[in-house]
mmCIF file of C-alpha atoms and ligand atoms in Angstrom:
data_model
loop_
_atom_site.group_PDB
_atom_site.id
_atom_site.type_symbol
_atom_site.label_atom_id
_atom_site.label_comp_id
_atom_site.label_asym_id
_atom_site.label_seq_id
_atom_site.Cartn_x
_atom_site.Cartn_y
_atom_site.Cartn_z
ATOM 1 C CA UNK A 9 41.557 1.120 32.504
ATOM 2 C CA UNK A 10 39.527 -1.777 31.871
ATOM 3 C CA UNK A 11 38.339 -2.193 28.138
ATOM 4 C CA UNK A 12 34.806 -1.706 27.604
ATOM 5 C CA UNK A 13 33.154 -4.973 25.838
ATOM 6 C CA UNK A 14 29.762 -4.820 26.779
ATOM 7 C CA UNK A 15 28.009 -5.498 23.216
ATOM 8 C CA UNK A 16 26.231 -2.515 21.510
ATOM 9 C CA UNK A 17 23.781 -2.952 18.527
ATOM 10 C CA UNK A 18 21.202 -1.282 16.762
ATOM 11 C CA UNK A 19 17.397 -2.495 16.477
ATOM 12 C CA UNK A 20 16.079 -1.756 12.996
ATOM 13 C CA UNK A 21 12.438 -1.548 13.207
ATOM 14 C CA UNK A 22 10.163 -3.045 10.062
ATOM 15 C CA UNK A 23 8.069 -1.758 8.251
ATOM 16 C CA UNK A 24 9.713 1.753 8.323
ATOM 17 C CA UNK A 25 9.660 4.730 5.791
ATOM 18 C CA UNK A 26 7.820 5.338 2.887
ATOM 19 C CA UNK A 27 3.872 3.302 3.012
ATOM 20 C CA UNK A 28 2.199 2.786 -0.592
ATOM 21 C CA UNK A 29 0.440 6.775 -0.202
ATOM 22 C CA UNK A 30 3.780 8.684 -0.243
ATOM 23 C CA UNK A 31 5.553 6.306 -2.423
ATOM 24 C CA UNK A 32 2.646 7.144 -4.674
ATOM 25 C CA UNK A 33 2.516 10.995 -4.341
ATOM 26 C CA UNK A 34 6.066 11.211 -4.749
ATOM 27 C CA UNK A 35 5.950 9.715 -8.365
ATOM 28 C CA UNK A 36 3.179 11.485 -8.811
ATOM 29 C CA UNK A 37 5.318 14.775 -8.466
ATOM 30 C CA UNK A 38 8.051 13.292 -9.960
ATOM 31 C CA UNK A 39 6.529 11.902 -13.192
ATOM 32 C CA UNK A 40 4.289 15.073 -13.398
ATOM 33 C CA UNK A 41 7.908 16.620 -13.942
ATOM 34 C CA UNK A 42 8.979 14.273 -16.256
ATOM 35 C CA UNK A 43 5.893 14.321 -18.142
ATOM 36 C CA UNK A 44 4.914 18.206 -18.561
ATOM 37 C CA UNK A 45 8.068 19.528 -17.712
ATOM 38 C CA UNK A 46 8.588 22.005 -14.629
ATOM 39 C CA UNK A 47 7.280 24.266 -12.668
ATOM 40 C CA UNK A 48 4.779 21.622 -11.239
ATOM 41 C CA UNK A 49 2.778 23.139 -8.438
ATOM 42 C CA UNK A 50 2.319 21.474 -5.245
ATOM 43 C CA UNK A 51 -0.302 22.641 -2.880
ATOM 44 C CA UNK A 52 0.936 21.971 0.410
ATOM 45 C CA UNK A 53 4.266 19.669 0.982
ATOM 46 C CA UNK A 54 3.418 16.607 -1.035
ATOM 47 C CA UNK A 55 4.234 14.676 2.255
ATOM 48 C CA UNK A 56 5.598 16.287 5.339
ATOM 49 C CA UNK A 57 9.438 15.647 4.808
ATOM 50 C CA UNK A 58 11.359 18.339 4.392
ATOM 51 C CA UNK A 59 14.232 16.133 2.290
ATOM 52 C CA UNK A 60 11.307 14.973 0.498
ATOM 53 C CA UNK A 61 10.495 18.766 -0.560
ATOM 54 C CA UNK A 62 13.634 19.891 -1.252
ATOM 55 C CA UNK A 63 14.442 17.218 -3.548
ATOM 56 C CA UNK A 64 11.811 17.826 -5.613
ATOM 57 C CA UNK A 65 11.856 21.896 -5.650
ATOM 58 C CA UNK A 66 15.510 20.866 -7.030
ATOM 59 C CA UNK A 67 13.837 19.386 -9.668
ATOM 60 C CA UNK A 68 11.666 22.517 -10.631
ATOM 61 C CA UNK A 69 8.455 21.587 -8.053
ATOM 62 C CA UNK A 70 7.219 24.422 -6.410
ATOM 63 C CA UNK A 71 5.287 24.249 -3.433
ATOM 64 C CA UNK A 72 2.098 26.650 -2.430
ATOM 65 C CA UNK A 73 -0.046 27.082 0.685
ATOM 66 C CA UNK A 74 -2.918 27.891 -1.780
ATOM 67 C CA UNK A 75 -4.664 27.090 -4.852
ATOM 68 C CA UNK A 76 -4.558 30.938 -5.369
ATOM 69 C CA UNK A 77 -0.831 31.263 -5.401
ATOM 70 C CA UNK A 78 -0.653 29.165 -8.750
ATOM 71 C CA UNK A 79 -0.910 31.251 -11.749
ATOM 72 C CA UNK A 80 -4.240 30.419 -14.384
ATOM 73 C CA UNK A 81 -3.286 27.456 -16.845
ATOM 74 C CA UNK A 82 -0.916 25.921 -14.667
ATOM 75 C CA UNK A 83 -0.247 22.482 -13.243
ATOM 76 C CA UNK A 84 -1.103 21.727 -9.626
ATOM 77 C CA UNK A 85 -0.528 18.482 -7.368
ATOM 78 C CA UNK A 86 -2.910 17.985 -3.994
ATOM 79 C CA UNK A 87 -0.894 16.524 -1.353
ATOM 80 C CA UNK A 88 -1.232 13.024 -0.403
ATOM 81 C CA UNK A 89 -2.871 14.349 3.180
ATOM 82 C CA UNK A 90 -6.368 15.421 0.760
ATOM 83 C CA UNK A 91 -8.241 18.436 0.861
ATOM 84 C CA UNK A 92 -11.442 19.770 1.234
ATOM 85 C CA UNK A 93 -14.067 19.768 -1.734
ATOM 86 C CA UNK A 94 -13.643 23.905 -1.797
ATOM 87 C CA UNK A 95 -9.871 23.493 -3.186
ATOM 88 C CA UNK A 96 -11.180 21.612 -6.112
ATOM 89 C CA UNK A 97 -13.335 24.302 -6.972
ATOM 90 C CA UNK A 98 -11.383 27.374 -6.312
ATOM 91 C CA UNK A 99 -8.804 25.339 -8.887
ATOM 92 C CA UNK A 100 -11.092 24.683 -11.326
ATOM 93 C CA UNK A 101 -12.516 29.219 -10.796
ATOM 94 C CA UNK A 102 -8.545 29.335 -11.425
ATOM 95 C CA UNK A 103 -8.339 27.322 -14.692
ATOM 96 C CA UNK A 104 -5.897 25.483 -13.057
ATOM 97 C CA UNK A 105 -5.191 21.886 -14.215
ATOM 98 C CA UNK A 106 -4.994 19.471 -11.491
ATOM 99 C CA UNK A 107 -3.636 16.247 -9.958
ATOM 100 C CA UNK A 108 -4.693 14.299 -6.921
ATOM 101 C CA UNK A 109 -2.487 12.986 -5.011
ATOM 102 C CA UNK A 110 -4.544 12.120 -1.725
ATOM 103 C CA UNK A 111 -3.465 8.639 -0.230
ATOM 104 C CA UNK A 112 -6.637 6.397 -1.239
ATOM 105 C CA UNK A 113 -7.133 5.485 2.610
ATOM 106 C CA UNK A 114 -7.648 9.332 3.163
ATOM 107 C CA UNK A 115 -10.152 9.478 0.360
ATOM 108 C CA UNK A 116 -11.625 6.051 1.997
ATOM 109 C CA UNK A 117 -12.074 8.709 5.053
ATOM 110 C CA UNK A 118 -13.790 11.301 3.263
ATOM 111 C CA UNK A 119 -16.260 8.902 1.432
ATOM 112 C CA UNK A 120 -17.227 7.851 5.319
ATOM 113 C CA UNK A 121 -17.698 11.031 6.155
ATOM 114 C CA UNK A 122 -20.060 12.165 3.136
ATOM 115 C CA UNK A 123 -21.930 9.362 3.747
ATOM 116 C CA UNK A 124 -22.597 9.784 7.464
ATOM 117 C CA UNK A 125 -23.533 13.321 7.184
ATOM 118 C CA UNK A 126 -26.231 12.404 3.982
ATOM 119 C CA UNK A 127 -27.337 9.935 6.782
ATOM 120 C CA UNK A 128 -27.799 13.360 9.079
ATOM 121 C CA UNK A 129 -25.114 11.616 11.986
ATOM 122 C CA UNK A 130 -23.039 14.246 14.364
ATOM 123 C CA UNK A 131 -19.680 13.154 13.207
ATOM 124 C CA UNK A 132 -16.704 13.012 15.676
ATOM 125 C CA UNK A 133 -13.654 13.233 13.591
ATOM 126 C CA UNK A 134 -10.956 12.375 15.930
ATOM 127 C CA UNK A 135 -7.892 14.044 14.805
ATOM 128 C CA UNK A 136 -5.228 16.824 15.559
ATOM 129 C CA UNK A 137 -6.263 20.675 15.706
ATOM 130 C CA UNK A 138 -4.777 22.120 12.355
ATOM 131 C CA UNK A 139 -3.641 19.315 10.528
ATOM 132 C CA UNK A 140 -3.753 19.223 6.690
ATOM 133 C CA UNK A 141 -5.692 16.035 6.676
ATOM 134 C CA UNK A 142 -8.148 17.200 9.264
ATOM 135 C CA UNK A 143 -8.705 20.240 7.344
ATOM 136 C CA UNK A 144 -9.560 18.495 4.265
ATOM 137 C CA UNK A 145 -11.803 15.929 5.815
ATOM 138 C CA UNK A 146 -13.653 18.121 7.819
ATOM 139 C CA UNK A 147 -14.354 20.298 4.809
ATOM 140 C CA UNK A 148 -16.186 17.411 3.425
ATOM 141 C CA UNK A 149 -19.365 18.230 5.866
ATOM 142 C CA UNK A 150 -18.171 21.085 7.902
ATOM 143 C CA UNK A 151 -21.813 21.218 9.410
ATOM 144 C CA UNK A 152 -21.951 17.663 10.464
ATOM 145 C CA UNK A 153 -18.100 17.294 11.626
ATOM 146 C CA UNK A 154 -16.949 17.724 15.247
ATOM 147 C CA UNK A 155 -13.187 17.831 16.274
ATOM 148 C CA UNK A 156 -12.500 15.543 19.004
ATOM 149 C CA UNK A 157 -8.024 16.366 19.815
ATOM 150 C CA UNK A 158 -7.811 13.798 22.041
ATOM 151 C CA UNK A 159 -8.967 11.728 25.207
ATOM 152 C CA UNK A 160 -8.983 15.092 27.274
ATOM 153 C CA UNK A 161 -11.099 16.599 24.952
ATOM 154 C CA UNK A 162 -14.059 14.667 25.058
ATOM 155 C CA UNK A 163 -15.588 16.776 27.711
ATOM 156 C CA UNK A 164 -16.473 19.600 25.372
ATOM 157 C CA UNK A 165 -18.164 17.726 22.468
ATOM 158 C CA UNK A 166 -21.763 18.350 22.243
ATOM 159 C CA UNK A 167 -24.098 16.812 20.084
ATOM 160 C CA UNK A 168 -27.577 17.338 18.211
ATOM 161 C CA UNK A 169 -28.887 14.026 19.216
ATOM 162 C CA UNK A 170 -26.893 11.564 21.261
ATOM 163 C CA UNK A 171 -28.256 8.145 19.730
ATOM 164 C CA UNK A 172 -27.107 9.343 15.979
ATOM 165 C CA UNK A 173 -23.458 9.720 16.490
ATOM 166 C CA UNK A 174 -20.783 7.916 14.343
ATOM 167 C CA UNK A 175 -16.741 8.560 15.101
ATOM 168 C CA UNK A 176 -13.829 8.359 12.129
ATOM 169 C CA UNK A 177 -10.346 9.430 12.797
ATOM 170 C CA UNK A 178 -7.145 10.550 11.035
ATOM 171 C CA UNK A 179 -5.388 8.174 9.520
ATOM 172 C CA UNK A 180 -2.165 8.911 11.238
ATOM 173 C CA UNK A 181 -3.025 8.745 15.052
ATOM 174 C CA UNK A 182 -1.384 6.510 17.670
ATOM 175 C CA UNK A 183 -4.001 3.435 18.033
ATOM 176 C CA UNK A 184 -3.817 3.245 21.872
ATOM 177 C CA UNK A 185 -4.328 7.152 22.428
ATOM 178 C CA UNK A 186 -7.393 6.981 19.968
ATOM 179 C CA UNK A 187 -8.817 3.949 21.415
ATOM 180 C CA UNK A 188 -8.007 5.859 24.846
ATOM 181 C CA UNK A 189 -10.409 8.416 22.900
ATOM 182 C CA UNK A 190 -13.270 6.495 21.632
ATOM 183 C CA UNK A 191 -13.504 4.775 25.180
ATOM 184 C CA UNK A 192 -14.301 8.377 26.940
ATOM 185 C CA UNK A 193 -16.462 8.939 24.090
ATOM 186 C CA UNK A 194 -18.369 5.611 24.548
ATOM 187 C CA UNK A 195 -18.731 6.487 27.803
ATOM 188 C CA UNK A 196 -20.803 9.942 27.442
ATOM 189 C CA UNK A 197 -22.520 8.389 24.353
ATOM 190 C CA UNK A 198 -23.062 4.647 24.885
ATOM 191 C CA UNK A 199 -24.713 4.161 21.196
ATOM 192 C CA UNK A 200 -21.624 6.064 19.504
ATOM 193 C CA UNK A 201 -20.893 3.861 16.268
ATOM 194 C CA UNK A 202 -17.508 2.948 15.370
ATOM 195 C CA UNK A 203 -16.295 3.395 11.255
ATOM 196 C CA UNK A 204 -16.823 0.485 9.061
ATOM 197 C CA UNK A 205 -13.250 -0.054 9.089
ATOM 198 C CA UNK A 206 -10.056 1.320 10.248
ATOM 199 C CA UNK A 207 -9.458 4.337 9.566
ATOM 200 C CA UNK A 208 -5.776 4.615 11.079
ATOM 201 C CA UNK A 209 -4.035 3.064 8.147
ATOM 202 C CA UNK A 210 -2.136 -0.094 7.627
ATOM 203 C CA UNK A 211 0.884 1.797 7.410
ATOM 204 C CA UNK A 212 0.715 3.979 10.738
ATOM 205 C CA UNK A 213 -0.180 0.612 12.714
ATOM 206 C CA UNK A 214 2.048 -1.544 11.489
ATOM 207 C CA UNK A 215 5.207 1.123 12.372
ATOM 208 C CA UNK A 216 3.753 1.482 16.274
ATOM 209 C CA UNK A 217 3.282 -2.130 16.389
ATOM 210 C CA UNK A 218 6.936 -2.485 15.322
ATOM 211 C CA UNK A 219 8.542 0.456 16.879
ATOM 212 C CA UNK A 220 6.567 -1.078 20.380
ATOM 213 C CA UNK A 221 8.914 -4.545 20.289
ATOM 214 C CA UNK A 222 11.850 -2.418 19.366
ATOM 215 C CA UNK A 223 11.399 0.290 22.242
ATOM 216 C CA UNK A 224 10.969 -2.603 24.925
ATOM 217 C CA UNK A 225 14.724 -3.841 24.361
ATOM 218 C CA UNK A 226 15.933 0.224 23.867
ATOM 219 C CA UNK A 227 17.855 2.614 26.116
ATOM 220 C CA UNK A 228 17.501 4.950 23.308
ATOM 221 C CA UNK A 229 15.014 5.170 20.546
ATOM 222 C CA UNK A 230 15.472 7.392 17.175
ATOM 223 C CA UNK A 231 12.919 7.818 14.907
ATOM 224 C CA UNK A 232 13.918 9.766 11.300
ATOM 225 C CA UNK A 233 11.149 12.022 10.186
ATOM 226 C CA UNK A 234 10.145 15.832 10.243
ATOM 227 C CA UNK A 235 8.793 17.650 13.128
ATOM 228 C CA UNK A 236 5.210 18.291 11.491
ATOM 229 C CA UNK A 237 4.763 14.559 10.201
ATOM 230 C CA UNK A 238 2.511 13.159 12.682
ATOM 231 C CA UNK A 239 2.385 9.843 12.039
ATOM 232 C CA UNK A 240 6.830 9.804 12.408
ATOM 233 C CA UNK A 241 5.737 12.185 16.079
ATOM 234 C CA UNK A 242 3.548 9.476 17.288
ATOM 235 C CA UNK A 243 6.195 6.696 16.961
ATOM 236 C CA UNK A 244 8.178 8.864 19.303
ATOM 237 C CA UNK A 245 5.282 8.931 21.824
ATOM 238 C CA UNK A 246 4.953 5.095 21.227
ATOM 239 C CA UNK A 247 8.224 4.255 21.441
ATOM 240 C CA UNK A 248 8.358 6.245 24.982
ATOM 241 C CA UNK A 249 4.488 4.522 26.447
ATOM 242 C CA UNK A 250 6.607 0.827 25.219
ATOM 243 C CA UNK A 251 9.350 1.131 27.452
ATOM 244 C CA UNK A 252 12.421 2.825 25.553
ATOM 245 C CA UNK A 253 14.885 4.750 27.967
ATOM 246 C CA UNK A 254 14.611 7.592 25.911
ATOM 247 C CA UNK A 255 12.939 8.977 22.654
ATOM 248 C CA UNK A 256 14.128 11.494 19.968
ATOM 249 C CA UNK A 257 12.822 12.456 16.307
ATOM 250 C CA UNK A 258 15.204 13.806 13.959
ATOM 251 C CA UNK A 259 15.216 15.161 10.218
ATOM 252 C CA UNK A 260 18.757 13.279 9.377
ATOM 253 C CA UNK A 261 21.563 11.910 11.305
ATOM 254 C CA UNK A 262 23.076 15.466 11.752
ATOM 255 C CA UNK A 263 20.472 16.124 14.233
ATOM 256 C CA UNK A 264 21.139 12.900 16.514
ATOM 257 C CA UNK A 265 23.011 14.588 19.541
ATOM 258 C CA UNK A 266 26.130 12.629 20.842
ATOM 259 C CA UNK A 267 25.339 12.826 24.547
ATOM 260 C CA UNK A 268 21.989 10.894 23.754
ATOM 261 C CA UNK A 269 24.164 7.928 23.727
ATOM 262 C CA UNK A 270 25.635 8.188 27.236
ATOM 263 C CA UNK A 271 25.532 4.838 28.965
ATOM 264 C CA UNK A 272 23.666 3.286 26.038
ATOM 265 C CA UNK A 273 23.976 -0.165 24.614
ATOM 266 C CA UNK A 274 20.613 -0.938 22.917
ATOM 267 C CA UNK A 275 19.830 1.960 20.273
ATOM 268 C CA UNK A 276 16.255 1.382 18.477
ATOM 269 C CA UNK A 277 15.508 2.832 15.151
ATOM 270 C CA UNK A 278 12.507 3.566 12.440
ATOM 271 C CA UNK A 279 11.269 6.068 10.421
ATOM 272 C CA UNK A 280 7.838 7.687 9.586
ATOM 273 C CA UNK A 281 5.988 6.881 6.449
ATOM 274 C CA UNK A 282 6.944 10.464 4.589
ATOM 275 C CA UNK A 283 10.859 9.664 5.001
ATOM 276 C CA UNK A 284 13.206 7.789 2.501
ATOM 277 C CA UNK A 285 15.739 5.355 3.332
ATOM 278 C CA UNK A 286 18.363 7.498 2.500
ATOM 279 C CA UNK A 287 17.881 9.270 5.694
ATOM 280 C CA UNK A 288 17.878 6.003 7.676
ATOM 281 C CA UNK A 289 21.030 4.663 5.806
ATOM 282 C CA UNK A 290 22.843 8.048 7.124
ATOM 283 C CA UNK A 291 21.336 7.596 10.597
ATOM 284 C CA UNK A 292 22.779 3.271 10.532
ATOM 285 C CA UNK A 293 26.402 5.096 9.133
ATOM 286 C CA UNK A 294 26.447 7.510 12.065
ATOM 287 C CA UNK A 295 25.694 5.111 14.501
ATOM 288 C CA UNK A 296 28.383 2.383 13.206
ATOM 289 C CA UNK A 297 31.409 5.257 13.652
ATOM 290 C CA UNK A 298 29.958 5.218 17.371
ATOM 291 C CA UNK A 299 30.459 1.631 18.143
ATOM 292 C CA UNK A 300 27.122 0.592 16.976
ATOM 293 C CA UNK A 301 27.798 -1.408 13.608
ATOM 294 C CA UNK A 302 26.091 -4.236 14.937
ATOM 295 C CA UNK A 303 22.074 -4.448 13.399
ATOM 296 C CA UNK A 304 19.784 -6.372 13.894
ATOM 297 C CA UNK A 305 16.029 -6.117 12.144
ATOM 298 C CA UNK A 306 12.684 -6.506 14.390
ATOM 299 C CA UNK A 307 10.050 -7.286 11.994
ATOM 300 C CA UNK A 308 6.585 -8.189 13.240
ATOM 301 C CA UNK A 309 4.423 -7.484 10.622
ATOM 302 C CA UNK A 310 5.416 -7.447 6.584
ATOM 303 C CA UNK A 311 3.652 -5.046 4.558
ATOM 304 C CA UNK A 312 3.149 -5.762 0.709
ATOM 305 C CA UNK A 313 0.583 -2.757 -0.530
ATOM 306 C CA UNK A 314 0.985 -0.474 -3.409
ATOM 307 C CA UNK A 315 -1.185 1.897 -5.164
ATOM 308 C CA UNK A 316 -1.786 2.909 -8.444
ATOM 309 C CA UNK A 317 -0.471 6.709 -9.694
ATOM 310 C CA UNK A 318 -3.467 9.230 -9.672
ATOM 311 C CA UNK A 319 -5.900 8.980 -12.352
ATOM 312 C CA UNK A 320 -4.738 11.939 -14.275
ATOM 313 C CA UNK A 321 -1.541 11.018 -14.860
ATOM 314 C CA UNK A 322 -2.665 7.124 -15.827
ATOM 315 C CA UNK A 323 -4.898 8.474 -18.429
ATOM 316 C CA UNK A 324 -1.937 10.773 -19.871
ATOM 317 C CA UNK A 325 0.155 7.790 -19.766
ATOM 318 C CA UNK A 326 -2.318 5.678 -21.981
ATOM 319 C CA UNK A 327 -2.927 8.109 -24.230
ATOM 320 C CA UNK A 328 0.858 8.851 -24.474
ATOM 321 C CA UNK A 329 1.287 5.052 -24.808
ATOM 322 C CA UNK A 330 -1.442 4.750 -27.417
ATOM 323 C CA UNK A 331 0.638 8.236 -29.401
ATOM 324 C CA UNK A 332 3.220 5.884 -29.634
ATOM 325 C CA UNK A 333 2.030 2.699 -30.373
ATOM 326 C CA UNK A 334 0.868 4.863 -33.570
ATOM 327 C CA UNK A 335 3.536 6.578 -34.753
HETATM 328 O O1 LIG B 425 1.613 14.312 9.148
HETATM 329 P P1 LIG B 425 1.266 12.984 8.516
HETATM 330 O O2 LIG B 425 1.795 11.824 9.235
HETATM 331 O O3 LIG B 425 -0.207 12.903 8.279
HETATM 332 O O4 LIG B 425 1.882 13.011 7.049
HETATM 333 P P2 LIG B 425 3.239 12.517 6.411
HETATM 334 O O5 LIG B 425 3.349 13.247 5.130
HETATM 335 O O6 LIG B 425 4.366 12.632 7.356
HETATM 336 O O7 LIG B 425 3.040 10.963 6.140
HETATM 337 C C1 LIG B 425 2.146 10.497 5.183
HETATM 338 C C2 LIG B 425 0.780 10.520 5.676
HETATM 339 C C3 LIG B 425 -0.251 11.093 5.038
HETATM 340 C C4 LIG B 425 -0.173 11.642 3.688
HETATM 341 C C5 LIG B 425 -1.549 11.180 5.687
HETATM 342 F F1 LIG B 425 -2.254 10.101 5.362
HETATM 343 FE FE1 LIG B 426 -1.917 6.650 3.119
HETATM 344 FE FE2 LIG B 426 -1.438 5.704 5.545
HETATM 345 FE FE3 LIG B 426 0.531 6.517 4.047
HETATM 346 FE FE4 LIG B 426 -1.174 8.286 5.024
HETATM 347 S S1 LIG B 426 0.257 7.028 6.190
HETATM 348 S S2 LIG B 426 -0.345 8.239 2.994
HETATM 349 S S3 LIG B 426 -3.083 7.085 4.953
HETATM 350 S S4 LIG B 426 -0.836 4.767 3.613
#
């Protein structure tokens, strides 16, 4: 039988994995735990990754659906996805102290959307049905804020007054289904105004724009991240509308399926902005046992953000720092 030496490699998309929110919420939790000792509460998982949550429930975090759930005088984190102005004060009816760990481009989103409604606009939030981050920002001005889930949804928004309408987004949507969006929406309200500025973050762009050049040289495309993180599902649905033979996302490399790699000789690979590098690492290992040690890194955009830790736990800092400084 003829030897087969048709070369197989691995594309390894950049920027991948953790953006500046998560990396921040993450420390949050983790220096909340190192600070005030455990049990930390965390309402909601602190980013959807459900390594991510494990890891830290290992290291006495426990995560809540509610605010109500966390008993009086205790700690609690908000995830970095936000909430709605309610859960601040249903914490602070429960005496609970708390941290916020909302990514500072979904707080940018919430500021928009305060301001619009005080300007009396019809908001269209575009945005997926049920997601934390929807939730939150809609609870901001639940009487100005319209869902719009999509391109095929545009049919059923209605309007007070079709020449004061203003549209802001999730941060974690695929930019060519949302501009897909906005252009139905333009069409049924020609003097719809855009946001000031993006409100799909640096971080979920930059992964579709690199997952795109990766996908059109890929039988087979794996992105690591957990079923309910968005933005890691929409690199999947990028990665598919780019070209790639096939698509697939998976929690760790135990979940890549062997068969997937049938007749392949290109395999692409990223992860979502919740997921560490651990998980990619153990995806690259899996892949080199199969004849794919080969790897090669598509970068077409560098990222270089980073965000400061939340408030609260800067100001404990300094005035642990200062405790020091005079004893
Ligand atoms: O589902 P998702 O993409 O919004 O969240 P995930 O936790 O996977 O990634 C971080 C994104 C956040 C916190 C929303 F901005
Ligand atoms: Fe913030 Fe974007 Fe990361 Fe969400 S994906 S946490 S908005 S940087």
């Amino acid at each position: 039988m003829a030897e087969d030496t048709e070369r197989r490699r691995v594309l390894l998309a950049a920027p991948r994995g953790y953006c500046a929110g998560v990396d921040r919420a993450v420390i949050a939790v983790e220096q909340a735990l190192e600070q005030y000792g455990p049990p930390i509460y965390v309402r909601h998982e602190i980013v959807h990754n459900k390594y991510v949550v494990r890891t830290l429930e290992k290291k006495g975090a426990i995560f809540v659906e509610e605010t109500s759930e966390v008993p009086e005088g205790e700690i609690v984190i908000f995830s970095a996805h936000g909430v709605a102005p309610e859960v601040h004060r249903e914490a602070e009816r429960g005496r609970l102290a708390t941290i916020d760990a909302t990514c500072p481009l979904v707080t940018k989103v919430h500021k928009e959307a305060v301001r619009f409604a005080s300007q009396d606009y019809d908001i269209l939030l575009i945005g997926h049905d049920g997601h934390e981050e929807v939730i939150g920002t809609s609870g901001e001005a639940p009487d100005h804020i319209t869902l719009v889930d999509g391109p095929d949804d545009v049919a059923n928004v209605e309007v007070r007054d079709p020449e004061k309408v203003v549209w802001l987004s999730q941060t974690t949507l695929s930019v060519d289904e949302t501009m897909e969006t906005v252009g139905a929406l333009k069409e049924r309200f020609p003097n719809l105004l855009s946001p000031p500025s993006d409100d799909i973050c640096y971080a979920t762009q930059n992964r579709q724009t690199a997952i795109k050049q990766v996908a059109a040289e890929s039988d087979l495309v794996l992105v690591v991240g957990s079923k309910n993180s968005s933005n890691s599902a929409r690199m999947v649905e990028v990665a598919l509308g780019a070209g790639a033979g096939a698509s697939y996302l998976v929690d760790n490399a135990s979940e890549i399926d062997e068969s997937w790699l049938a007749g392949v000789r290109t395999v692409g690979l990223s992860s979502g902005a919740s997921v560490p590098e651990v998980l990619v690492d153990g995806a690259l290992e899996w892949l080199a046992e199969r004849g794919f040690a080969d790897v090669e890194i598509v970068q077409p955009v560098s990222e270089h953000i980073q965000f400061s830790l939340p408030k609260e736990l800067r100001r404990d800092l300094r005035a642990e720092a200062a405790a020091k400084l005079e004893a």
